[in-house]
mmCIF file of C-alpha atoms and ligand atoms in Angstrom:
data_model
loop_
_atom_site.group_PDB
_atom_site.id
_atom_site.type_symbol
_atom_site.label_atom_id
_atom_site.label_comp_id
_atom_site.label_asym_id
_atom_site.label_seq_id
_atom_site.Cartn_x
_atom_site.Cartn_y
_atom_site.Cartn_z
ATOM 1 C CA UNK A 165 0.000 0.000 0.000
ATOM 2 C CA UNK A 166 1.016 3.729 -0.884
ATOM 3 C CA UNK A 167 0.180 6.438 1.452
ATOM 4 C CA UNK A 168 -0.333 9.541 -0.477
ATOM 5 C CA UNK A 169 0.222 12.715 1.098
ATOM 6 C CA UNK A 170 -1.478 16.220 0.984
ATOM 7 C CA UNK A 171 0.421 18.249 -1.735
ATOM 8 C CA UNK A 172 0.265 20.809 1.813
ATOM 9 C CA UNK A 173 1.319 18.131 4.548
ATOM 10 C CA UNK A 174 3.796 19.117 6.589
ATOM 11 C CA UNK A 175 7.357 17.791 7.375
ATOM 12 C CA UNK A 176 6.358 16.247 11.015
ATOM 13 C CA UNK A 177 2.757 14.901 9.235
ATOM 14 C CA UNK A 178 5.129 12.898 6.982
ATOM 15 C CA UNK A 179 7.137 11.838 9.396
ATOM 16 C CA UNK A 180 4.303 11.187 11.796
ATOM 17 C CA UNK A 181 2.897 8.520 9.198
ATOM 18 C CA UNK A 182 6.521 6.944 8.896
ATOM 19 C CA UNK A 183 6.507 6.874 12.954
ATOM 20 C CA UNK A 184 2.961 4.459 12.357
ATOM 21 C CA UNK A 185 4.512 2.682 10.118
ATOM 22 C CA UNK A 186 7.575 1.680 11.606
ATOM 23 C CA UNK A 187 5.824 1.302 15.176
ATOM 24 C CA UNK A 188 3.787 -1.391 13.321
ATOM 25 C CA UNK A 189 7.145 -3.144 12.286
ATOM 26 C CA UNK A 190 7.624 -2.080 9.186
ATOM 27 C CA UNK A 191 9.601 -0.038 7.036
ATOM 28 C CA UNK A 192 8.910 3.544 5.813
ATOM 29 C CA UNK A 193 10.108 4.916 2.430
ATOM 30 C CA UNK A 194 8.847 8.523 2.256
ATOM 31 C CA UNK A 195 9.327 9.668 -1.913
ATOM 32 C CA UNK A 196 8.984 12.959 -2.414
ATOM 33 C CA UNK A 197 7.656 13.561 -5.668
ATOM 34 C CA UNK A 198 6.746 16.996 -7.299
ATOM 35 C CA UNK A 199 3.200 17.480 -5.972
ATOM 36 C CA UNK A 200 3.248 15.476 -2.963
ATOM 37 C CA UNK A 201 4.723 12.904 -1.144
ATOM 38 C CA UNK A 202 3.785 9.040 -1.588
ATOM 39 C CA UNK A 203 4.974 7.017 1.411
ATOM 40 C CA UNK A 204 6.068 3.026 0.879
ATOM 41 C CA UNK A 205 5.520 0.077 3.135
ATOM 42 C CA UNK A 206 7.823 -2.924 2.717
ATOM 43 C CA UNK A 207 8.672 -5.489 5.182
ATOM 44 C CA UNK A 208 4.676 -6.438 5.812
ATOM 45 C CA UNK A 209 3.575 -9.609 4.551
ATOM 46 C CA UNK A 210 -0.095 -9.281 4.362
ATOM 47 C CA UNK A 211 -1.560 -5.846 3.596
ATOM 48 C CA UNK A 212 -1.435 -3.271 5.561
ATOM 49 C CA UNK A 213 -5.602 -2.069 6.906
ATOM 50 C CA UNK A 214 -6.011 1.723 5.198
ATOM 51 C CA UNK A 215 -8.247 2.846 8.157
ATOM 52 C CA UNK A 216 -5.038 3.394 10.552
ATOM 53 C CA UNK A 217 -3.453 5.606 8.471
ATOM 54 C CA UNK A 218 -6.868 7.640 6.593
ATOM 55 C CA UNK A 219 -7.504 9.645 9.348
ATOM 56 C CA UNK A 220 -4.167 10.689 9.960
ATOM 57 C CA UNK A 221 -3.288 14.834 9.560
ATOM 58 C CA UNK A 222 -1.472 15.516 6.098
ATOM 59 C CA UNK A 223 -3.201 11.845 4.515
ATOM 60 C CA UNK A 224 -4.919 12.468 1.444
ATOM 61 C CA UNK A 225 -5.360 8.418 0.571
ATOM 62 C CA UNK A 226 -4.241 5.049 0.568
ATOM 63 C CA UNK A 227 -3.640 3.801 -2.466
ATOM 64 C CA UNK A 228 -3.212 -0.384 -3.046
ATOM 65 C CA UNK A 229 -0.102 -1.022 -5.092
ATOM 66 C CA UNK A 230 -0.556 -3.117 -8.367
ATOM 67 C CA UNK A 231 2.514 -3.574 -9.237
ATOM 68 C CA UNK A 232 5.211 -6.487 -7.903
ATOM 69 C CA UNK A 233 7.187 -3.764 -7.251
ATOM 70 C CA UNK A 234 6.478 -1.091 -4.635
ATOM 71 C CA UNK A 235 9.190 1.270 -4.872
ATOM 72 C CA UNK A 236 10.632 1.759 -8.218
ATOM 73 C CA UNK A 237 7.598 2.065 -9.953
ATOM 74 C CA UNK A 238 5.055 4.803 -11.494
ATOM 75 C CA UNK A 239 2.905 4.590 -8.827
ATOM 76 C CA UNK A 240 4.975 5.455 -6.447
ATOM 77 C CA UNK A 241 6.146 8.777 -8.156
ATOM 78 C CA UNK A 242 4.929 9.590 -11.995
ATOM 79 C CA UNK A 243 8.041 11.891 -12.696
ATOM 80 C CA UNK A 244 11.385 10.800 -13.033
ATOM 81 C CA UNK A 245 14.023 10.085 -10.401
ATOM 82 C CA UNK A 246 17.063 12.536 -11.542
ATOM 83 C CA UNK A 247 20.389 11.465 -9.138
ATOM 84 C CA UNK A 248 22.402 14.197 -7.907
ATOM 85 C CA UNK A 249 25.966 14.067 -8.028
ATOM 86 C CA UNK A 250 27.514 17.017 -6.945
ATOM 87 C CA UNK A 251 29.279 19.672 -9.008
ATOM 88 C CA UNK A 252 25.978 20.105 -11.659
ATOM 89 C CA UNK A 253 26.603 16.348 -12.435
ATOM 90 C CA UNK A 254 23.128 14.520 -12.765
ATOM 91 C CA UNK A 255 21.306 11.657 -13.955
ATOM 92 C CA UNK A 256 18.118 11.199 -15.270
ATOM 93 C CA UNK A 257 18.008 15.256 -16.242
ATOM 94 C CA UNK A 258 17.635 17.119 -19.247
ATOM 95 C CA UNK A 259 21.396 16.585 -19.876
ATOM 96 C CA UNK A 260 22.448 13.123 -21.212
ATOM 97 C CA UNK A 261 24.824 11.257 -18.171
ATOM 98 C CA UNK A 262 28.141 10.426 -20.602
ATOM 99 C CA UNK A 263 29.891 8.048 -18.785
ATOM 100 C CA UNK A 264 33.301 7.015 -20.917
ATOM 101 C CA UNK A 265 36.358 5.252 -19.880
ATOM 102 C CA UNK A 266 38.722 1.941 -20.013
ATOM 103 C CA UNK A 267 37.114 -1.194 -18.962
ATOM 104 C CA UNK A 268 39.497 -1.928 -16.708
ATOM 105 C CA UNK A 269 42.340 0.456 -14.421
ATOM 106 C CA UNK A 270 45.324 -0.649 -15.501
ATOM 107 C CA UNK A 271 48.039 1.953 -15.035
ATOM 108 C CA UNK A 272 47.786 5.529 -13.773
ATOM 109 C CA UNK A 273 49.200 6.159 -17.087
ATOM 110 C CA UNK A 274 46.813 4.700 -18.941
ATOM 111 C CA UNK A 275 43.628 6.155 -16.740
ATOM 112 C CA UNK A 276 44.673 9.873 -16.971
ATOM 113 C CA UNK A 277 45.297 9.290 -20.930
ATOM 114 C CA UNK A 278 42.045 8.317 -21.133
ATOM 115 C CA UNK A 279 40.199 10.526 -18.431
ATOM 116 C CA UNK A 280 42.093 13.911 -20.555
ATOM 117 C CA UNK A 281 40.843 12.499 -23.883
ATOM 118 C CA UNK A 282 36.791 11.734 -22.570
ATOM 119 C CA UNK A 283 36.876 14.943 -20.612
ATOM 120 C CA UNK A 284 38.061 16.643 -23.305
ATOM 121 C CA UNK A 285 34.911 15.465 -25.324
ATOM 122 C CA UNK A 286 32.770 16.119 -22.363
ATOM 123 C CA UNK A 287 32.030 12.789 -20.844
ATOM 124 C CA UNK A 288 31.026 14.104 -17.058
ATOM 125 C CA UNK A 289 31.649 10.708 -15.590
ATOM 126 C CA UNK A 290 34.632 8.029 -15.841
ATOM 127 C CA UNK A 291 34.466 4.580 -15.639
ATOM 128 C CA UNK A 292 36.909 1.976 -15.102
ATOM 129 C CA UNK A 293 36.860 -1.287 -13.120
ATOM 130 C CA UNK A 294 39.183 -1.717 -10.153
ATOM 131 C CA UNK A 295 37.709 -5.261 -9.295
ATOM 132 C CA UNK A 296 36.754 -6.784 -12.624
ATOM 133 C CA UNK A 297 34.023 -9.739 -13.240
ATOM 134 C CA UNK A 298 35.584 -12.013 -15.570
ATOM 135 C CA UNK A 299 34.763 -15.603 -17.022
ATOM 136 C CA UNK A 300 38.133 -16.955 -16.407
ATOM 137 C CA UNK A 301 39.891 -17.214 -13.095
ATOM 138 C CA UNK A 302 43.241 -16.439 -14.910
ATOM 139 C CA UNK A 303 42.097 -13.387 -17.186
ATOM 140 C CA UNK A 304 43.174 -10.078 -15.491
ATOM 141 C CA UNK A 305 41.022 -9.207 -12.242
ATOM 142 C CA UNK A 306 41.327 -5.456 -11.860
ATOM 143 C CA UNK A 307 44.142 -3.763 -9.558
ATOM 144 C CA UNK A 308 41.985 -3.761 -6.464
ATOM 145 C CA UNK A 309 42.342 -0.675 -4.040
ATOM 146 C CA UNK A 310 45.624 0.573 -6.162
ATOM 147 C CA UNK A 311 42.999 1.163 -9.268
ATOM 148 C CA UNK A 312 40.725 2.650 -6.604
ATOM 149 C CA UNK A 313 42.850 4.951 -5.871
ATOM 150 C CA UNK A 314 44.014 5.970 -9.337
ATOM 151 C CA UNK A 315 39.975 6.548 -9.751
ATOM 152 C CA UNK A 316 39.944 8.779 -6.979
ATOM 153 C CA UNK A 317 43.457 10.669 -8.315
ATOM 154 C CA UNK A 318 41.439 10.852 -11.779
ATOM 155 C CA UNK A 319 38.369 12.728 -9.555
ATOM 156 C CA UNK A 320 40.614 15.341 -8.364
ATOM 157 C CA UNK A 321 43.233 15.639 -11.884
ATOM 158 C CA UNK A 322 40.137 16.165 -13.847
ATOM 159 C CA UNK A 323 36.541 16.495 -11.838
ATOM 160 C CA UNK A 324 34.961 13.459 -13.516
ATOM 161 C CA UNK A 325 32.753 11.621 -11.161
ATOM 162 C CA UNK A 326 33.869 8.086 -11.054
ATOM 163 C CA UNK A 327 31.809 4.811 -12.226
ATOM 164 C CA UNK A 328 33.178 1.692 -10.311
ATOM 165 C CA UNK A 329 32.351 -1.756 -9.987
ATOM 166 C CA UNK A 330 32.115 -3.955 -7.151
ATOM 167 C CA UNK A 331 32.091 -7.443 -7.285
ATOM 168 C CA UNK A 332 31.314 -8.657 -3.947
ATOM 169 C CA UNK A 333 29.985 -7.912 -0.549
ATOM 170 C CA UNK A 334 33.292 -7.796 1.042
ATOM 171 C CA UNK A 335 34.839 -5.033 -1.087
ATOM 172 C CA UNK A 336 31.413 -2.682 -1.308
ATOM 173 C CA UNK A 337 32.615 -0.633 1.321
ATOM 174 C CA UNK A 338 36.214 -0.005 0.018
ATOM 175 C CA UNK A 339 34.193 0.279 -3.560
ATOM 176 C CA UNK A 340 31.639 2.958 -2.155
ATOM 177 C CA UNK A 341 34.536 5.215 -0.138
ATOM 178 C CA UNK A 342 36.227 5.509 -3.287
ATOM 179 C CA UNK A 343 33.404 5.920 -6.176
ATOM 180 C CA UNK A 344 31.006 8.332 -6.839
ATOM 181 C CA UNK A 345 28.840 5.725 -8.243
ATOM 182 C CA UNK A 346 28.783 1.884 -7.191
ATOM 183 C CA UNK A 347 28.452 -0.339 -10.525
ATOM 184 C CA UNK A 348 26.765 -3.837 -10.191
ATOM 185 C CA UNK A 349 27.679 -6.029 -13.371
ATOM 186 C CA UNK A 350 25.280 -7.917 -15.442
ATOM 187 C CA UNK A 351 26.439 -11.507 -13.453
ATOM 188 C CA UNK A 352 25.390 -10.012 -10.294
ATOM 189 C CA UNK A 353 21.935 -8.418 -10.954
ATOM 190 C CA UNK A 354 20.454 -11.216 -8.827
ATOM 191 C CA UNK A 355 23.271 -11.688 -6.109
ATOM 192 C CA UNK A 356 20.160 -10.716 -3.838
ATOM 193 C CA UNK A 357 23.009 -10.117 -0.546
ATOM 194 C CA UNK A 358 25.372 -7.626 -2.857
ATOM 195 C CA UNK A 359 21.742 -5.841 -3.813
ATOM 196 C CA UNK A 360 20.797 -5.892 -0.567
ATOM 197 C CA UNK A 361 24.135 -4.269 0.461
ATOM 198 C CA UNK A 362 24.204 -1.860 -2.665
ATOM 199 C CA UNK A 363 20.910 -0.686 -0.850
ATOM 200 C CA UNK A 364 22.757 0.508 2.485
ATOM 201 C CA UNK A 365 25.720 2.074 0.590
ATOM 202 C CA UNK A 366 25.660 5.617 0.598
ATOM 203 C CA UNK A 367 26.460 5.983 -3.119
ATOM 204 C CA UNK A 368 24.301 5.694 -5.738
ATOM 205 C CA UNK A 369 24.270 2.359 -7.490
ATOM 206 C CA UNK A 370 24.314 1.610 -11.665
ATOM 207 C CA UNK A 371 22.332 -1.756 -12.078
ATOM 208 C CA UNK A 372 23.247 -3.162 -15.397
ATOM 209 C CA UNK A 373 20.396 -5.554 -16.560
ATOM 210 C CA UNK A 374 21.570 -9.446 -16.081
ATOM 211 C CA UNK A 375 22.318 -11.548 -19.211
ATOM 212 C CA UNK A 376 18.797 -13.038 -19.682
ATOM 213 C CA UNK A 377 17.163 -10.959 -17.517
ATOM 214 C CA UNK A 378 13.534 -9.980 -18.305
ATOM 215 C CA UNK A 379 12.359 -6.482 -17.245
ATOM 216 C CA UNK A 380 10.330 -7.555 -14.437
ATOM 217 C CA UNK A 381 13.563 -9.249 -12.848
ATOM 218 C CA UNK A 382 15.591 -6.112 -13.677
ATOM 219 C CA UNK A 383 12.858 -3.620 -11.613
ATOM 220 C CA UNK A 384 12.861 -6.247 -8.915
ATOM 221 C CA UNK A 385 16.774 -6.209 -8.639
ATOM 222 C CA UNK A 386 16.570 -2.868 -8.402
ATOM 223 C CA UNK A 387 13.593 -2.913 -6.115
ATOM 224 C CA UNK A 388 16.082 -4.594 -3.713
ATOM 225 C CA UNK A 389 18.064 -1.910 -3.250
ATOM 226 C CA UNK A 390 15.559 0.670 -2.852
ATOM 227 C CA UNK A 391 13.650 -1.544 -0.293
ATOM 228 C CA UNK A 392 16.952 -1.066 1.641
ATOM 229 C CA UNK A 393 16.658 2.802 1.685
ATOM 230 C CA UNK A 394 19.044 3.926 -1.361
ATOM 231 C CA UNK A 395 16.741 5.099 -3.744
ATOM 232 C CA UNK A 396 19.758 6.143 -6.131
ATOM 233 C CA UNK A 397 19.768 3.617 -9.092
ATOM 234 C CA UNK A 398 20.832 4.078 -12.411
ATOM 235 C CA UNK A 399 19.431 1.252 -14.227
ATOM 236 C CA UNK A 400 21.661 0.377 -17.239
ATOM 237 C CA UNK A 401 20.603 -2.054 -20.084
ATOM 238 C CA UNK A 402 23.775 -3.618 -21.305
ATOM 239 C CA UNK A 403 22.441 -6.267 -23.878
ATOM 240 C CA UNK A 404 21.014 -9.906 -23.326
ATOM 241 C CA UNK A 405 22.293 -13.465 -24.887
ATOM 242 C CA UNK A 406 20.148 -14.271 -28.227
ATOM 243 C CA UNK A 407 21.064 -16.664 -30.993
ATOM 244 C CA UNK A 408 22.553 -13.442 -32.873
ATOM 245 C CA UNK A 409 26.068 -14.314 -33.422
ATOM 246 C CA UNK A 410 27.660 -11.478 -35.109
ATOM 247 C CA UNK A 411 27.198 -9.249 -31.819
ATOM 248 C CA UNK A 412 28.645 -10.502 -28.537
ATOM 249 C CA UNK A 413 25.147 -9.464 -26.573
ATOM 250 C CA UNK A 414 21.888 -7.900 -27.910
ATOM 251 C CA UNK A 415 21.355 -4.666 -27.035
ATOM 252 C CA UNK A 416 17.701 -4.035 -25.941
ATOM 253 C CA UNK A 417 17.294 -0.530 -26.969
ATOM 254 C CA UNK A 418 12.934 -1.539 -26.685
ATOM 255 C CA UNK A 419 13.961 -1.964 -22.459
ATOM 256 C CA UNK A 420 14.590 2.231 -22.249
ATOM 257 C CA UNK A 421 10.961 3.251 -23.311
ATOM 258 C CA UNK A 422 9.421 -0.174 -21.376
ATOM 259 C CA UNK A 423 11.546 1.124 -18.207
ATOM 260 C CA UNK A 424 10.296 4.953 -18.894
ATOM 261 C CA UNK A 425 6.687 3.606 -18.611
ATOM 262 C CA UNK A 426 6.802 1.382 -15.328
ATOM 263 C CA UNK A 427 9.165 3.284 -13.412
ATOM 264 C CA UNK A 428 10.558 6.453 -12.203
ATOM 265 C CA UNK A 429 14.472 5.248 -12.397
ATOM 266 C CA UNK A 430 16.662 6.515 -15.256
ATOM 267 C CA UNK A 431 18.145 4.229 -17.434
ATOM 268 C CA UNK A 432 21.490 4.521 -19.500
ATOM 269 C CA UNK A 433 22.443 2.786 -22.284
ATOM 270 C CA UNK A 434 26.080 0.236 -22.721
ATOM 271 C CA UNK A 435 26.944 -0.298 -26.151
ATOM 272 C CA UNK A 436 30.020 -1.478 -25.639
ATOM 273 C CA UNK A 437 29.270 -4.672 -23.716
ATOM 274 C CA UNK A 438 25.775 -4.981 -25.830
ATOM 275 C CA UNK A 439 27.804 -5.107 -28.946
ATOM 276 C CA UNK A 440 31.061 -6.261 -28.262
ATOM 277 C CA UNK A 441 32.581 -5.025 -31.355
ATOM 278 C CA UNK A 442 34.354 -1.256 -31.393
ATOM 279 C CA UNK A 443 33.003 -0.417 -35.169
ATOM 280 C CA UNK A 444 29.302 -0.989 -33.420
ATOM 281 C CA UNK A 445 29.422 1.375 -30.457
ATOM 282 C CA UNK A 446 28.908 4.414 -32.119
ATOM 283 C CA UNK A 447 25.744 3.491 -34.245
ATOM 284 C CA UNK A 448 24.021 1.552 -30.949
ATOM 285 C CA UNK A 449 24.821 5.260 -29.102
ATOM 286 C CA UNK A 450 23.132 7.262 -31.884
ATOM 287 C CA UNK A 451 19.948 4.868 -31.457
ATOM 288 C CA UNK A 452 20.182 4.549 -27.422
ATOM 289 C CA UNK A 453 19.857 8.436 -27.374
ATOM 290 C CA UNK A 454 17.197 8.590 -30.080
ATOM 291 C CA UNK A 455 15.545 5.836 -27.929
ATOM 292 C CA UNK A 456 15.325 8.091 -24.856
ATOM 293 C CA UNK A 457 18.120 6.764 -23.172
ATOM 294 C CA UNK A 458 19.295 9.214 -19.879
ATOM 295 C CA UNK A 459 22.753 8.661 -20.885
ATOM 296 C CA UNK A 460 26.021 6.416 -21.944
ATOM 297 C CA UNK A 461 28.254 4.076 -20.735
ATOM 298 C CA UNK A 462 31.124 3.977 -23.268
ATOM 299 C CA UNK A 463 34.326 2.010 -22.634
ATOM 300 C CA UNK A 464 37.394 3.925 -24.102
ATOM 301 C CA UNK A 465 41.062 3.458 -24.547
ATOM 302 C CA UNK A 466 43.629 5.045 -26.017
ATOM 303 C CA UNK A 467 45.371 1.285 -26.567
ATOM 304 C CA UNK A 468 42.760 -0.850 -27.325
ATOM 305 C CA UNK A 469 45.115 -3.252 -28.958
ATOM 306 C CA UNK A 470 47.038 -3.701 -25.972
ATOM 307 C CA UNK A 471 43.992 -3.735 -23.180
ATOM 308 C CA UNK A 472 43.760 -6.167 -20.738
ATOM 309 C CA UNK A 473 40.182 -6.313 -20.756
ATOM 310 C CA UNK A 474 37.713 -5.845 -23.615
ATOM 311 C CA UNK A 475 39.644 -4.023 -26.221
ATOM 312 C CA UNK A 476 37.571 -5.518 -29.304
ATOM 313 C CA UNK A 477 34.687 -3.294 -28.270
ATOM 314 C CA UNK A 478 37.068 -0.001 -27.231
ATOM 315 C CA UNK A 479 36.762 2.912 -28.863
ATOM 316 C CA UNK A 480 39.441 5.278 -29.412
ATOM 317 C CA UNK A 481 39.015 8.948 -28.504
ATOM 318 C CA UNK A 482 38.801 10.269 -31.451
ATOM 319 C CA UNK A 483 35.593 8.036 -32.335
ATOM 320 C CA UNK A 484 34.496 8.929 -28.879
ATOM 321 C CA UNK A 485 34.824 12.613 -29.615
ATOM 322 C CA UNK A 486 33.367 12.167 -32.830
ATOM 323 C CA UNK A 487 30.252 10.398 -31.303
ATOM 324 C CA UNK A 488 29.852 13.043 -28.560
ATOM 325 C CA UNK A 489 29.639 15.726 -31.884
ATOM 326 C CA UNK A 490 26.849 13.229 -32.945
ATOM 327 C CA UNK A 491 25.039 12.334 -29.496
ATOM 328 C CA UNK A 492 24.609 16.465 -29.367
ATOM 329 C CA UNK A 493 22.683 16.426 -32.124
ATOM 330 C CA UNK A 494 20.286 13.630 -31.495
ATOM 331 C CA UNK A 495 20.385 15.031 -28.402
ATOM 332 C CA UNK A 496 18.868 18.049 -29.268
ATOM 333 C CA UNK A 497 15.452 16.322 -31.043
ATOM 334 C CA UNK A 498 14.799 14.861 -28.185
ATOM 335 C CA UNK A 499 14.671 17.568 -25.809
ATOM 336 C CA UNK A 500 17.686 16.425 -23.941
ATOM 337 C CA UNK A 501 21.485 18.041 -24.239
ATOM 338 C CA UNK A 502 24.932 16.187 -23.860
HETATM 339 C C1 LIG B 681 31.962 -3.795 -17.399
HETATM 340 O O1 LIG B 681 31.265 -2.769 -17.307
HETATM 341 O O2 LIG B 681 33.165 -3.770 -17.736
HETATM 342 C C2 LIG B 681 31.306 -5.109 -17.182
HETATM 343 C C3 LIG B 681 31.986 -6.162 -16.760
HETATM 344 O O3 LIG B 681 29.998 -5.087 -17.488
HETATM 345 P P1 LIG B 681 28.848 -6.219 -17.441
HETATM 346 O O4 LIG B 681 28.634 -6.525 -16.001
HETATM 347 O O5 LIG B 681 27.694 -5.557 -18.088
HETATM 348 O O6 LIG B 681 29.356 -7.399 -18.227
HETATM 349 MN MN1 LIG B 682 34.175 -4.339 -19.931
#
């Protein structure tokens, strides 16, 4: 059930309601939203009786939720969540969230090469994986807290927020004192502990969308960590496994508008791990923005020949400056800037 508040109630009426709620065991979620404020209820395992809360100063209704999901959905709040980040940075605003970067940290060489080239082209955010999720045990596994700390030497060298993946649920909180965003990869969209965890970190969290995940699963992942009290997720659709063989995923551009409808969360757009192939990236961009995508994950390297991770599907920064040119453009028909 969704309280809905008075577009007039008062700080201590809200709070009074989330008092009721949690004296009842339960959890609170108040979400503001531009008119008024809609409170959640998880933790309850039957539904929760309307009459205690109707009367209530500052209630304007209960509401039953239809929805699976309580919390990241339209009923919940009809406009859409926009993430803060400090220094004008934002997600889910009028201007497109360019995230661009190596997949891995390899070198503080290599990460300030890149970070001067994608800044230069006016990505806002950097990405690079410290920890790195790989198929084989022997393949390169990220430089742990020494890339973490090249990430956070790239924050203050150029003012790029920083995009950073953790793995597991013992390195989240190294992960989250380091990044200004908390990645979870596609292989851990329903490691249900690391969601839960994601959902006490203080940073906000980018969700990429499983392998085969279906878009109900995705909203519930995500659902996971807002039930936990971060309601900061990026959702990011990354491509899914088909029969197609001459990409390495397929990149579900239909997910952004299906996401736009059911829920409030932004949703950003990887064409680098939903094509796999570097002469691909640009062309799935164009259509991710055109599709209504809130922004772009882009991996970048100056090197791709010699990458330790993922160089096949690397661009080098001159395509990504070229593609920024491009992304402006689109940009601009659909109401959005980059
Ligand atoms: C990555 O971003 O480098 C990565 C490993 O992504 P995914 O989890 O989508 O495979
Ligand atoms: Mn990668």
């Amino acid at each position: 059930m969704l309280i809905m508040m008075k577009s007039n109630a008062t700080p201590d009426e809200i709070q009074a309601v989330c008092r009721k709620i949690e004296a009842m065991g339960f959890r609170a979620h108040p979400i503001p939203g531009a008119m008024r404020t809609a409170i959640g209820i998880t933790g309850n395992k039957g539904p929760v009786e309307a009459a205690a809360f109707e009367e209530l100063p500052g209630v304007a209704e209960c509401v039953p939720v239809s929805k699976p999901y309580k919390l990241v959905g339209r009923e919940v709040k009809d406009e859409p969540t926009v993430i803060e980040l400090g220094d004008g940075v934002r997600v889910g605003g009028p201007e497109l969230a360019i995230i661009a970067g190596p997949c891995a940290v390899e070198s503080r060489e290599q990460a300030f090469a890149i970070a001067a080239a994608v800044k230069a082209s006016g990505a806002r955010l950097f990405r690079g994986g410290a920890f790195k999720p790989r198929t084989s045990p022997y393949s390169f596994q990220g430089l742990g807290e020494d890339g973490l700390k090249i990430l956070s030497d790239v924050r203050s060298e150029f003012g790029l927020k920083i995009v950073t993946e953790a793995v597991d649920n013992e390195t989240v909180s190294l992960v989250e004192a380091y990044a200004d965003v908390i990645q979870i990869g596609a292989r851990n969209m329903q490691n249900f502990s690391l969601l839960r965890r994601a959902g006490k970190a203080g940073k906000p969290i980018l969700l990429k969308r499983g392998l085969s995940a279906t878009l109900d699963e995705f909203l519930m992942a995500a659902e996971y960590i807002l039930s936990e009290g971060n309601y900061d997720v990026i959702l990011c659709e990354r491509g899914v496994r088909t029969f197609a063989d001459h990409t390495r995923n397929t990149l579900d551009l239909s997910v952004v508008p299906a996401v736009h409808r059911l829920s409030h969360l932004p949703i950003v757009v990887d064409p680098s791990h939903g094509t796999g192939r570097r002469e691909k990236v640009a062309p799935l961009s164009r259509a991710a923005v055109a599709a209504g995508a809130d922004g772009l994950i882009i991996e970048v390297h100056h090197h791709p020949d010699e990458a330790l991770s993922d160089g096949y599907q690397s661009i080098l920064p001159v395509q990504f400056d070229e593609l920024m040119k491009e992304i402006r453009q689109i940009a601009a028909v659909v109401g959005r800037t980059a």
